[in-house]
GROMACS .gro file of C-alpha atoms in nm:
model
  250
    1ASN     CA    1  10.916  -6.376 -11.339
    2GLN     CA    2  10.556  -6.364 -11.465
    3GLY     CA    3  10.466  -6.048 -11.275
    4LYS     CA    4  10.332  -5.934 -10.938
    5GLY     CA    5   9.980  -6.060 -11.007
    6ALA     CA    6  10.103  -6.410 -11.088
    7ALA     CA    7  10.323  -6.418 -10.778
    8VAL     CA    8  10.044  -6.308 -10.543
    9ARG     CA    9   9.797  -6.550 -10.704
   10THR     CA   10  10.038  -6.841 -10.658
   11GLY     CA   11  10.090  -6.755 -10.291
   12VAL     CA   12   9.723  -6.699 -10.209
   13LEU     CA   13   9.608  -7.022 -10.374
   14SER     CA   14   9.873  -7.212 -10.178
   15ALA     CA   15   9.776  -7.058  -9.842
   16LYS     CA   16   9.603  -7.283  -9.585
   17GLY     CA   17   9.504  -7.030  -9.317
   18ALA     CA   18   9.145  -6.932  -9.238
   19VAL     CA   19   9.244  -6.574  -9.325
   20VAL     CA   20   9.477  -6.483  -9.610
   21CYS     CA   21   9.646  -6.141  -9.621
   22PHE     CA   22   9.911  -5.996  -9.848
   23THR     CA   23  10.119  -5.681  -9.832
   24ASP     CA   24  10.414  -5.526 -10.014
   25ALA     CA   25  10.760  -5.636  -9.905
   26ASP     CA   26  10.866  -5.276  -9.835
   27LEU     CA   27  10.600  -5.260  -9.559
   28SER     CA   28  10.478  -4.921  -9.676
   29THR     CA   29  10.171  -5.016  -9.473
   30PRO     CA   30  10.289  -5.146  -9.133
   31LEU     CA   31  10.177  -5.490  -9.022
   32ASP     CA   32  10.006  -5.353  -8.711
   33THR     CA   33   9.725  -5.252  -8.950
   34LEU     CA   34   9.617  -5.616  -8.913
   35SER     CA   35   9.459  -5.511  -8.583
   36ARG     CA   36   9.198  -5.323  -8.787
   37MET     CA   37   9.162  -5.586  -9.057
   38LEU     CA   38   9.131  -5.915  -8.867
   39PRO     CA   39   8.823  -5.829  -8.655
   40LEU     CA   40   8.627  -5.744  -8.970
   41LEU     CA   41   8.722  -6.071  -9.138
   42ALA     CA   42   8.638  -6.261  -8.820
   43ASN     CA   43   8.293  -6.099  -8.804
   44GLY     CA   44   8.160  -6.160  -9.152
   45ARG     CA   45   8.353  -5.953  -9.404
   46ASP     CA   46   8.481  -6.151  -9.703
   47VAL     CA   47   8.740  -5.899  -9.819
   48VAL     CA   48   8.909  -5.608  -9.637
   49ILE     CA   49   9.132  -5.363  -9.823
   50GLY     CA   50   9.354  -5.080  -9.711
   51SER     CA   51   9.269  -4.744  -9.863
   52ARG     CA   52   9.491  -4.437  -9.867
   53ALA     CA   53   9.192  -4.234  -9.992
   54LEU     CA   54   8.995  -4.252  -9.666
   55ALA     CA   55   8.985  -3.942  -9.448
   56GLU     CA   56   9.137  -4.127  -9.151
   57SER     CA   57   9.441  -4.254  -9.343
   58GLU     CA   58   9.780  -4.105  -9.258
   59LEU     CA   59  10.025  -4.052  -9.546
   60ALA     CA   60  10.357  -4.002  -9.369
   61VAL     CA   61  10.563  -3.987  -9.691
   62ARG     CA   62  10.367  -3.917 -10.007
   63GLN     CA   63  10.446  -4.026 -10.361
   64HIS     CA   64  10.588  -3.785 -10.618
   65PRO     CA   65  10.307  -3.554 -10.742
   66VAL     CA   66  10.329  -3.710 -11.090
   67ARG     CA   67  10.276  -4.059 -10.944
   68GLU     CA   68   9.981  -3.933 -10.738
   69LEU     CA   69   9.824  -3.774 -11.046
   70MET     CA   70   9.874  -4.093 -11.246
   71GLY     CA   71   9.713  -4.297 -10.969
   72LYS     CA   72   9.408  -4.071 -10.945
   73THR     CA   73   9.365  -4.072 -11.324
   74PHE     CA   74   9.394  -4.451 -11.336
   75ASN     CA   75   9.133  -4.483 -11.062
   76ARG     CA   76   8.887  -4.254 -11.238
   77ILE     CA   77   8.920  -4.454 -11.559
   78LEU     CA   78   8.862  -4.792 -11.396
   79ARG     CA   79   8.565  -4.661 -11.196
   80VAL     CA   80   8.404  -4.549 -11.522
   81MET     CA   81   8.491  -4.873 -11.705
   82PHE     CA   82   8.378  -5.116 -11.433
   83SER     CA   83   8.163  -4.916 -11.186
   84LEU     CA   84   8.405  -5.000 -10.907
   85ARG     CA   85   8.321  -4.806 -10.591
   86PHE     CA   86   8.673  -4.805 -10.443
   87ARG     CA   87   8.885  -4.491 -10.451
   88ASP     CA   88   9.211  -4.678 -10.394
   89THR     CA   89   9.250  -5.016 -10.562
   90GLN     CA   90   9.630  -5.021 -10.561
   91CYS     CA   91   9.715  -5.007 -10.191
   92GLY     CA   92   9.916  -5.325 -10.138
   93PHE     CA   93   9.743  -5.431  -9.816
   94LYS     CA   94   9.448  -5.668  -9.858
   95GLY     CA   95   9.293  -5.953  -9.660
   96PHE     CA   96   9.041  -6.227  -9.739
   97ARG     CA   97   8.855  -6.510  -9.575
   98ARG     CA   98   9.019  -6.819  -9.720
   99GLU     CA   99   8.700  -6.931  -9.898
  100ALA     CA  100   8.667  -6.590 -10.062
  101ALA     CA  101   9.038  -6.581 -10.155
  102GLN     CA  102   9.020  -6.923 -10.320
  103THR     CA  103   8.707  -6.829 -10.516
  104ILE     CA  104   8.844  -6.493 -10.635
  105PHE     CA  105   9.202  -6.591 -10.720
  106SER     CA  106   9.103  -6.913 -10.896
  107GLN     CA  107   8.914  -6.690 -11.141
  108ALA     CA  108   9.185  -6.424 -11.176
  109ARG     CA  109   9.389  -6.411 -11.496
  110LEU     CA  110   9.609  -6.099 -11.490
  111ASN     CA  111   9.980  -6.131 -11.412
  112GLY     CA  112  10.074  -5.762 -11.393
  113PHE     CA  113  10.019  -5.466 -11.160
  114SER     CA  114   9.647  -5.434 -11.244
  115PHE     CA  115   9.567  -5.764 -11.073
  116ASP     CA  116   9.430  -5.561 -10.777
  117VAL     CA  117   9.161  -5.417 -11.003
  118GLU     CA  118   9.071  -5.761 -11.132
  119ILE     CA  119   9.035  -5.924 -10.790
  120LEU     CA  120   8.825  -5.636 -10.653
  121LEU     CA  121   8.604  -5.643 -10.961
  122LEU     CA  122   8.556  -6.018 -10.923
  123ALA     CA  123   8.476  -5.978 -10.552
  124GLN     CA  124   8.222  -5.706 -10.630
  125ARG     CA  125   8.061  -5.904 -10.914
  126LEU     CA  126   8.039  -6.209 -10.685
  127GLY     CA  127   7.844  -6.002 -10.433
  128LEU     CA  128   8.102  -6.045 -10.158
  129SER     CA  129   8.117  -5.818  -9.857
  130ILE     CA  130   8.408  -5.576  -9.899
  131ALA     CA  131   8.528  -5.326  -9.639
  132GLU     CA  132   8.780  -5.045  -9.672
  133ILE     CA  133   8.999  -4.950  -9.376
  134PRO     CA  134   9.226  -4.649  -9.324
  135VAL     CA  135   9.601  -4.708  -9.321
  136ARG     CA  136   9.924  -4.544  -9.216
  137TRP     CA  137  10.126  -4.536  -9.534
  138ARG     CA  138  10.481  -4.432  -9.619
  139ASN     CA  139  10.613  -4.418  -9.974
  140VAL     CA  140  10.934  -4.623  -9.992
  141GLN     CA  141  11.198  -4.567 -10.258
  142PRO     CA  142  11.308  -4.703 -10.494
  143SER     CA  143  10.982  -4.817 -10.648
  144LYS     CA  144  10.959  -5.103 -10.897
  145VAL     CA  145  10.695  -4.910 -11.092
  146ARG     CA  146  10.863  -4.755 -11.394
  147VAL     CA  147  10.721  -4.448 -11.568
  148PRO     CA  148  10.600  -4.460 -11.842
  149VAL     CA  149  10.635  -4.839 -11.901
  150HIS     CA  150  10.416  -4.980 -11.626
  151PRO     CA  151  10.126  -4.729 -11.651
  152TRP     CA  152  10.070  -4.820 -12.017
  153GLN     CA  153  10.089  -5.188 -11.925
  154MET     CA  154   9.824  -5.133 -11.656
  155TYR     CA  155   9.592  -4.957 -11.901
  156ARG     CA  156   9.628  -5.248 -12.145
  157GLU     CA  157   9.538  -5.484 -11.863
  158LEU     CA  158   9.216  -5.291 -11.798
  159TRP     CA  159   9.111  -5.363 -12.154
  160ALA     CA  160   9.206  -5.727 -12.101
  161ILE     CA  161   8.968  -5.740 -11.803
  162ARG     CA  162   8.694  -5.587 -12.014
  163ARG     CA  163   8.757  -5.843 -12.288
  164ASN     CA  164   8.748  -6.128 -12.036
  165LEU     CA  165   8.412  -6.008 -11.908
  166ARG     CA  166   8.271  -5.986 -12.258
  167LEU     CA  167   8.395  -6.333 -12.352
  168GLY     CA  168   8.275  -6.496 -12.031
  169VAL     CA  169   8.622  -6.596 -11.916
  170TYR     CA  170   8.522  -6.537 -11.554
  171GLN     CA  171   8.274  -6.809 -11.449
  172LEU     CA  172   8.101  -6.593 -11.191
  173GLU     CA  173   7.773  -6.783 -11.165
  174ARG     CA  174   7.949  -7.111 -11.090
  175ALA     CA  175   8.173  -6.938 -10.836
  176ARG     CA  176   7.873  -6.789 -10.655
  177ILE     CA  177   7.734  -7.136 -10.585
  178THR     CA  178   8.045  -7.232 -10.387
  179MET     CA  179   8.025  -6.933 -10.151
  180SER     CA  180   7.857  -6.990  -9.814
  181PRO     CA  181   7.614  -6.726  -9.680
  182ARG     CA  182   7.734  -6.473  -9.424
  183GLN     CA  183   7.579  -6.259  -9.154
  184ARG     CA  184   7.507  -5.891  -9.215
  185LEU     CA  185   7.691  -5.636  -9.002
  186SER     CA  186   7.526  -5.325  -8.859
  187ALA     CA  187   7.684  -5.022  -8.691
  188VAL     CA  188   7.483  -4.806  -8.447
  189VAL     CA  189   7.595  -4.446  -8.392
  190LEU     CA  190   7.453  -4.202  -8.133
  191THR     CA  191   7.454  -3.833  -8.226
  192LYS     CA  192   7.332  -3.489  -8.133
  193ASN     CA  193   7.452  -3.173  -8.307
  194GLU     CA  194   7.768  -3.338  -8.442
  195GLU     CA  195   7.780  -3.178  -8.788
  196HIS     CA  196   8.153  -3.104  -8.761
  197ARG     CA  197   8.250  -3.461  -8.663
  198ILE     CA  198   7.984  -3.698  -8.792
  199ALA     CA  199   8.125  -3.736  -9.145
  200ARG     CA  200   8.457  -3.863  -9.008
  201CYS     CA  201   8.271  -4.104  -8.784
  202LEU     CA  202   8.060  -4.240  -9.068
  203GLU     CA  203   8.369  -4.282  -9.286
  204SER     CA  204   8.517  -4.506  -9.016
  205VAL     CA  205   8.217  -4.745  -9.024
  206ARG     CA  206   8.164  -4.765  -9.399
  207TRP     CA  207   8.249  -5.135  -9.369
  208ALA     CA  208   7.904  -5.198  -9.221
  209ASP     CA  209   7.617  -5.331  -9.432
  210GLU     CA  210   7.387  -5.100  -9.240
  211ILE     CA  211   7.450  -4.780  -9.047
  212VAL     CA  212   7.183  -4.684  -8.792
  213VAL     CA  213   7.205  -4.337  -8.640
  214VAL     CA  214   7.007  -4.263  -8.323
  215ASP     CA  215   6.988  -3.885  -8.319
  216GLY     CA  216   6.898  -3.680  -8.012
  217MET     CA  217   6.692  -3.423  -8.205
  218SER     CA  218   6.984  -3.236  -8.360
  219THR     CA  219   6.922  -2.876  -8.464
  220ASP     CA  220   7.222  -2.851  -8.697
  221ARG     CA  221   7.307  -3.043  -9.020
  222THR     CA  222   7.385  -3.374  -8.849
  223VAL     CA  223   7.079  -3.558  -8.984
  224GLU     CA  224   7.132  -3.423  -9.336
  225ILE     CA  225   7.493  -3.548  -9.340
  226CYS     CA  226   7.391  -3.890  -9.204
  227GLU     CA  227   7.126  -3.932  -9.471
  228ARG     CA  228   7.379  -3.836  -9.738
  229TYR     CA  229   7.589  -4.133  -9.623
  230GLY     CA  230   7.288  -4.361  -9.660
  231ALA     CA  231   7.242  -4.409  -9.286
  232LYS     CA  232   6.907  -4.495  -9.134
  233VAL     CA  233   6.827  -4.210  -8.892
  234ILE     CA  234   6.603  -4.262  -8.588
  235SER     CA  235   6.503  -3.950  -8.394
  236HIS     CA  236   6.514  -4.013  -8.020
  237PRO     CA  237   6.456  -3.714  -7.789
  238PHE     CA  238   6.672  -3.720  -7.475
  239SER     CA  239   6.501  -3.598  -7.161
  240GLY     CA  240   6.817  -3.502  -6.974
  241SER     CA  241   7.186  -3.466  -7.047
  242PHE     CA  242   7.262  -3.622  -7.386
  243GLY     CA  243   7.615  -3.713  -7.277
  244GLU     CA  244   7.492  -3.880  -6.958
  245GLU     CA  245   7.216  -4.077  -7.130
  246ARG     CA  246   7.446  -4.182  -7.415
  247ASN     CA  247   7.712  -4.317  -7.181
  248VAL     CA  248   7.502  -4.448  -6.893
  249GLY     CA  249   7.149  -4.497  -7.026
  250ALA     CA  250   6.822  -4.326  -6.942
   0.00000   0.00000   0.00000
């Protein structure tokens, strides 16, 4: 038994499907989450990961508060060390286009629980398109993570990743050459005075390369919130009923 990372790497590199997904055997994230994942992979995303940190995620049974605190602390540390933008690297539900999976996992080196961090870092450094999706998640006992043994092992693995980067172990430039280009994905959202709901909507389309908001001259904070999410806002005055024009067309 070389560890979870080694086991997942062996399976992924042996997979022949156009899409490669892996999940934990306890099914803490149900397999029907694939209905959210597969369309994104089919339409240009290279990597799609489940995230318990998204506002739309449902945590039916949470972890022990100590485990949750450890997870949040671990995530803060790795975001500082590697500038990773993901708030949940450890959710065991991830999917890849086969070409992306082969490129990432052939470069991966870690055998332990921190392999998730390594593969996401490699995907980010390779410039791949990565989307986060909300999940329904239920903590299942007993867990194979042992406190305090495994947390210290995971921290040591973070330093191993940093060492590998410094020594050039990951051949990222060569890997980039093998990746084929992809199409960019845009999401268009129509709004008017939606300050109480727009943030949740924008969270749900963070997978897009570009978010375009067509705003019907909102008088509340809708535009401000959209701009904070990096959306491109186009002001479009509606001459009649906003709801009618949005759904039928003017």
